[in-house]
Short mmCIF file of N, CA, C and O in Angstrom, two decimals:
data_model
loop_
_atom_site.label_atom_id
_atom_site.label_comp_id
_atom_site.label_asym_id
_atom_site.label_seq_id
_atom_site.Cartn_x
_atom_site.Cartn_y
_atom_site.Cartn_z
N UNK J 1 0.84 -1.19 0.00
CA UNK J 1 0.00 0.00 0.00
C UNK J 1 0.88 1.24 0.00
O UNK J 1 1.99 1.23 0.53
N UNK J 2 0.36 2.29 -0.58
CA UNK J 2 1.04 3.58 -0.54
C UNK J 2 0.11 4.56 0.16
O UNK J 2 -1.06 4.69 -0.19
N UNK J 3 0.64 5.22 1.16
CA UNK J 3 -0.13 6.19 1.92
C UNK J 3 0.43 7.58 1.64
O UNK J 3 1.64 7.78 1.69
N UNK J 4 -0.44 8.51 1.33
CA UNK J 4 -0.06 9.89 1.11
C UNK J 4 -0.61 10.71 2.27
O UNK J 4 -1.82 10.77 2.47
N UNK J 5 0.29 11.28 3.05
CA UNK J 5 -0.12 12.12 4.17
C UNK J 5 0.07 13.56 3.75
O UNK J 5 1.20 14.00 3.51
N UNK J 6 -1.02 14.26 3.62
CA UNK J 6 -0.96 15.64 3.15
C UNK J 6 -0.40 16.56 4.23
O UNK J 6 -0.46 16.24 5.42
N UNK J 7 0.17 17.70 3.82
CA UNK J 7 0.76 18.62 4.79
C UNK J 7 -0.19 18.99 5.92
O UNK J 7 -1.41 19.11 5.70
N UNK J 8 0.38 19.14 7.08
CA UNK J 8 -0.33 19.57 8.30
C UNK J 8 -1.33 18.54 8.81
O UNK J 8 -2.23 18.87 9.58
N UNK J 9 -1.19 17.28 8.41
CA UNK J 9 -2.07 16.21 8.88
C UNK J 9 -1.40 15.52 10.06
O UNK J 9 -0.29 15.02 9.94
N UNK J 10 -2.07 15.50 11.20
CA UNK J 10 -1.55 14.78 12.36
C UNK J 10 -1.60 13.29 12.05
O UNK J 10 -2.58 12.79 11.49
N UNK J 11 -0.54 12.56 12.43
CA UNK J 11 -0.50 11.13 12.12
C UNK J 11 0.50 10.43 13.02
O UNK J 11 1.34 11.06 13.66
N UNK J 12 0.39 9.12 13.07
CA UNK J 12 1.39 8.27 13.71
C UNK J 12 1.48 6.99 12.88
O UNK J 12 0.76 6.82 11.91
N UNK J 13 2.38 6.11 13.25
CA UNK J 13 2.65 4.92 12.45
C UNK J 13 2.41 3.66 13.27
O UNK J 13 2.61 3.66 14.48
N UNK J 14 2.04 2.59 12.60
CA UNK J 14 1.88 1.30 13.25
C UNK J 14 1.57 0.25 12.20
O UNK J 14 1.35 0.55 11.04
N UNK J 15 1.55 -0.99 12.63
CA UNK J 15 1.25 -2.08 11.71
C UNK J 15 -0.26 -2.17 11.47
O UNK J 15 -1.05 -1.66 12.26
N UNK J 16 -0.62 -2.81 10.37
CA UNK J 16 -2.03 -3.08 10.12
C UNK J 16 -2.55 -4.00 11.22
O UNK J 16 -1.81 -4.84 11.75
N UNK J 17 -3.81 -3.86 11.56
CA UNK J 17 -4.40 -4.68 12.62
C UNK J 17 -4.18 -6.16 12.31
O UNK J 17 -4.49 -6.63 11.22
N UNK J 18 -3.59 -6.88 13.24
CA UNK J 18 -3.34 -8.30 13.07
C UNK J 18 -1.98 -8.63 12.48
O UNK J 18 -1.60 -9.79 12.44
N UNK J 19 -1.24 -7.63 12.01
CA UNK J 19 0.09 -7.88 11.43
C UNK J 19 1.13 -7.92 12.54
O UNK J 19 1.05 -7.17 13.51
N UNK J 20 2.11 -8.78 12.36
CA UNK J 20 3.18 -8.87 13.35
C UNK J 20 4.43 -8.13 12.91
O UNK J 20 5.24 -7.75 13.74
N UNK J 21 4.60 -7.95 11.61
CA UNK J 21 5.79 -7.25 11.10
C UNK J 21 5.36 -6.23 10.05
O UNK J 21 4.25 -6.29 9.53
N UNK J 22 6.29 -5.35 9.73
CA UNK J 22 6.05 -4.38 8.68
C UNK J 22 7.36 -3.86 8.14
O UNK J 22 8.39 -3.97 8.79
N UNK J 23 7.28 -3.33 6.94
CA UNK J 23 8.43 -2.70 6.32
C UNK J 23 7.95 -1.35 5.80
O UNK J 23 6.91 -1.25 5.15
N UNK J 24 8.69 -0.31 6.12
CA UNK J 24 8.28 1.04 5.77
C UNK J 24 9.34 1.68 4.89
O UNK J 24 10.49 1.78 5.28
N UNK J 25 8.96 2.07 3.69
CA UNK J 25 9.78 2.90 2.81
C UNK J 25 9.06 4.23 2.72
O UNK J 25 7.86 4.27 2.48
N UNK J 26 9.76 5.33 2.90
CA UNK J 26 9.06 6.60 2.89
C UNK J 26 9.92 7.68 2.25
O UNK J 26 11.13 7.57 2.14
N UNK J 27 9.25 8.72 1.84
CA UNK J 27 9.91 9.91 1.33
C UNK J 27 9.04 11.12 1.62
O UNK J 27 7.83 11.01 1.70
N UNK J 28 9.69 12.24 1.82
CA UNK J 28 8.99 13.52 1.93
C UNK J 28 9.22 14.26 0.62
O UNK J 28 10.32 14.23 0.08
N UNK J 29 8.21 14.94 0.12
CA UNK J 29 8.37 15.71 -1.10
C UNK J 29 7.38 16.85 -1.13
O UNK J 29 6.36 16.83 -0.45
N UNK J 30 7.71 17.84 -1.91
CA UNK J 30 6.81 18.95 -2.18
C UNK J 30 6.41 18.81 -3.64
O UNK J 30 7.25 18.95 -4.53
N UNK J 31 5.14 18.50 -3.90
CA UNK J 31 4.72 18.24 -5.28
C UNK J 31 4.67 19.51 -6.12
O UNK J 31 4.31 20.58 -5.63
N UNK J 32 5.01 19.37 -7.38
CA UNK J 32 4.81 20.44 -8.34
C UNK J 32 3.31 20.59 -8.58
O UNK J 32 2.56 19.62 -8.47
N UNK J 33 2.86 21.79 -8.92
CA UNK J 33 1.41 21.98 -9.15
C UNK J 33 0.84 21.02 -10.20
O UNK J 33 -0.28 20.54 -10.03
N UNK J 34 1.60 20.69 -11.23
CA UNK J 34 1.08 19.80 -12.27
C UNK J 34 1.01 18.33 -11.83
O UNK J 34 0.54 17.49 -12.58
N UNK J 35 1.43 18.00 -10.62
CA UNK J 35 1.32 16.65 -10.09
C UNK J 35 -0.04 16.39 -9.43
O UNK J 35 -0.35 15.25 -9.08
N UNK J 36 -0.83 17.42 -9.23
CA UNK J 36 -2.05 17.28 -8.43
C UNK J 36 -2.98 16.17 -8.93
O UNK J 36 -3.56 15.45 -8.13
N UNK J 37 -3.12 16.02 -10.24
CA UNK J 37 -3.97 14.94 -10.75
C UNK J 37 -3.42 13.57 -10.38
O UNK J 37 -4.19 12.62 -10.20
N UNK J 38 -2.11 13.45 -10.27
CA UNK J 38 -1.49 12.16 -9.95
C UNK J 38 -1.63 11.79 -8.48
O UNK J 38 -1.51 10.62 -8.13
N UNK J 39 -1.84 12.79 -7.63
CA UNK J 39 -1.94 12.49 -6.20
C UNK J 39 -3.34 12.78 -5.64
O UNK J 39 -3.51 12.99 -4.46
N UNK J 40 -4.33 12.73 -6.50
CA UNK J 40 -5.72 12.79 -6.06
C UNK J 40 -6.18 11.37 -5.74
O UNK J 40 -6.90 10.74 -6.51
N UNK J 41 -5.70 10.86 -4.63
CA UNK J 41 -5.97 9.47 -4.24
C UNK J 41 -7.21 9.40 -3.38
O UNK J 41 -7.59 10.37 -2.72
N UNK J 42 -7.85 8.23 -3.32
CA UNK J 42 -9.00 8.06 -2.43
C UNK J 42 -8.58 8.31 -0.97
O UNK J 42 -7.56 7.80 -0.52
N UNK J 43 -9.36 9.10 -0.26
CA UNK J 43 -9.08 9.38 1.16
C UNK J 43 -9.61 8.25 2.05
O UNK J 43 -10.73 7.79 1.87
N UNK J 44 -8.77 7.85 3.00
CA UNK J 44 -9.22 6.90 4.01
C UNK J 44 -9.50 7.61 5.33
O UNK J 44 -10.12 7.05 6.22
N UNK J 45 -9.02 8.84 5.44
CA UNK J 45 -9.27 9.71 6.58
C UNK J 45 -8.93 11.12 6.11
O UNK J 45 -8.31 11.30 5.06
N UNK J 46 -9.31 12.11 6.89
CA UNK J 46 -9.02 13.48 6.49
C UNK J 46 -7.52 13.69 6.34
O UNK J 46 -6.74 13.42 7.26
N UNK J 47 -7.10 14.10 5.14
CA UNK J 47 -5.69 14.37 4.89
C UNK J 47 -4.83 13.17 4.57
O UNK J 47 -3.62 13.28 4.41
N UNK J 48 -5.46 11.99 4.46
CA UNK J 48 -4.69 10.76 4.22
C UNK J 48 -5.29 10.02 3.03
O UNK J 48 -6.45 9.61 3.06
N UNK J 49 -4.47 9.85 1.99
CA UNK J 49 -4.89 9.11 0.81
C UNK J 49 -4.23 7.74 0.78
O UNK J 49 -3.16 7.54 1.36
N UNK J 50 -4.85 6.79 0.11
CA UNK J 50 -4.33 5.42 0.07
C UNK J 50 -4.47 4.85 -1.34
O UNK J 50 -5.52 4.96 -1.96
N UNK J 51 -3.38 4.24 -1.81
CA UNK J 51 -3.40 3.43 -3.03
C UNK J 51 -2.90 2.05 -2.67
O UNK J 51 -1.88 1.91 -2.00
N UNK J 52 -3.61 1.04 -3.10
CA UNK J 52 -3.14 -0.34 -2.93
C UNK J 52 -2.62 -0.80 -4.28
O UNK J 52 -3.35 -0.78 -5.27
N UNK J 53 -1.36 -1.17 -4.31
CA UNK J 53 -0.73 -1.62 -5.55
C UNK J 53 -0.44 -3.11 -5.49
O UNK J 53 -0.24 -3.67 -4.43
N UNK J 54 -0.39 -3.72 -6.67
CA UNK J 54 0.03 -5.11 -6.75
C UNK J 54 0.75 -5.31 -8.08
O UNK J 54 0.82 -4.42 -8.91
N UNK J 55 1.32 -6.46 -8.23
CA UNK J 55 1.97 -6.82 -9.48
C UNK J 55 3.10 -5.90 -9.88
O UNK J 55 3.89 -5.47 -9.05
N UNK J 56 3.13 -5.56 -11.17
CA UNK J 56 4.21 -4.77 -11.72
C UNK J 56 4.28 -3.37 -11.11
O UNK J 56 5.36 -2.85 -10.84
N UNK J 57 3.14 -2.74 -10.87
CA UNK J 57 3.14 -1.40 -10.30
C UNK J 57 3.80 -1.40 -8.92
O UNK J 57 4.61 -0.53 -8.62
N UNK J 58 3.47 -2.38 -8.10
CA UNK J 58 4.07 -2.48 -6.77
C UNK J 58 5.58 -2.68 -6.88
O UNK J 58 6.35 -2.03 -6.18
N UNK J 59 6.01 -3.56 -7.78
CA UNK J 59 7.44 -3.81 -7.96
C UNK J 59 8.17 -2.57 -8.43
O UNK J 59 9.27 -2.27 -7.95
N UNK J 60 7.59 -1.83 -9.36
CA UNK J 60 8.24 -0.63 -9.88
C UNK J 60 8.37 0.45 -8.82
O UNK J 60 9.42 1.08 -8.69
N UNK J 61 7.33 0.68 -8.05
CA UNK J 61 7.37 1.71 -7.00
C UNK J 61 8.39 1.31 -5.93
O UNK J 61 9.20 2.13 -5.49
N UNK J 62 8.36 0.05 -5.51
CA UNK J 62 9.32 -0.42 -4.51
C UNK J 62 10.75 -0.25 -5.00
O UNK J 62 11.62 0.23 -4.27
N UNK J 63 11.02 -0.62 -6.24
CA UNK J 63 12.36 -0.48 -6.81
C UNK J 63 12.79 0.98 -6.81
O UNK J 63 13.92 1.29 -6.42
N UNK J 64 11.93 1.86 -7.24
CA UNK J 64 12.28 3.28 -7.28
C UNK J 64 12.58 3.84 -5.88
O UNK J 64 13.54 4.57 -5.70
N UNK J 65 11.77 3.48 -4.89
CA UNK J 65 12.02 3.96 -3.52
C UNK J 65 13.34 3.41 -2.99
O UNK J 65 14.11 4.12 -2.35
N UNK J 66 13.63 2.14 -3.25
CA UNK J 66 14.89 1.57 -2.79
C UNK J 66 16.08 2.23 -3.48
O UNK J 66 17.11 2.46 -2.85
N UNK J 67 15.95 2.54 -4.77
CA UNK J 67 17.03 3.22 -5.48
C UNK J 67 17.28 4.61 -4.92
O UNK J 67 18.42 5.04 -4.78
N UNK J 68 16.22 5.33 -4.57
CA UNK J 68 16.39 6.65 -3.96
C UNK J 68 17.08 6.55 -2.60
O UNK J 68 17.87 7.41 -2.24
N UNK J 69 16.80 5.46 -1.88
CA UNK J 69 17.39 5.27 -0.55
C UNK J 69 18.88 5.00 -0.61
O UNK J 69 19.59 5.24 0.35
N UNK J 70 19.39 4.51 -1.71
CA UNK J 70 20.80 4.16 -1.80
C UNK J 70 21.63 5.29 -2.39
O UNK J 70 22.84 5.14 -2.54
N UNK J 71 21.02 6.38 -2.75
CA UNK J 71 21.77 7.50 -3.35
C UNK J 71 22.40 8.37 -2.31
O UNK J 71 22.05 8.55 -1.26
#
């Protein structure tokens, strides 16, 4: 899953209910105005958007985040 926490949103972190482990890859960014259509995700709470990815999309996003982490 990918969670988008919009600016000024109070939040904390934890595992999904019933999960014993988790892995967190994260980044902070300031989006360009022309990105707004790309980050209009379904809200699961005020200020918090969620995308559930699988297959190739999940692999590509994970790879990109890991590559950014090693730079």
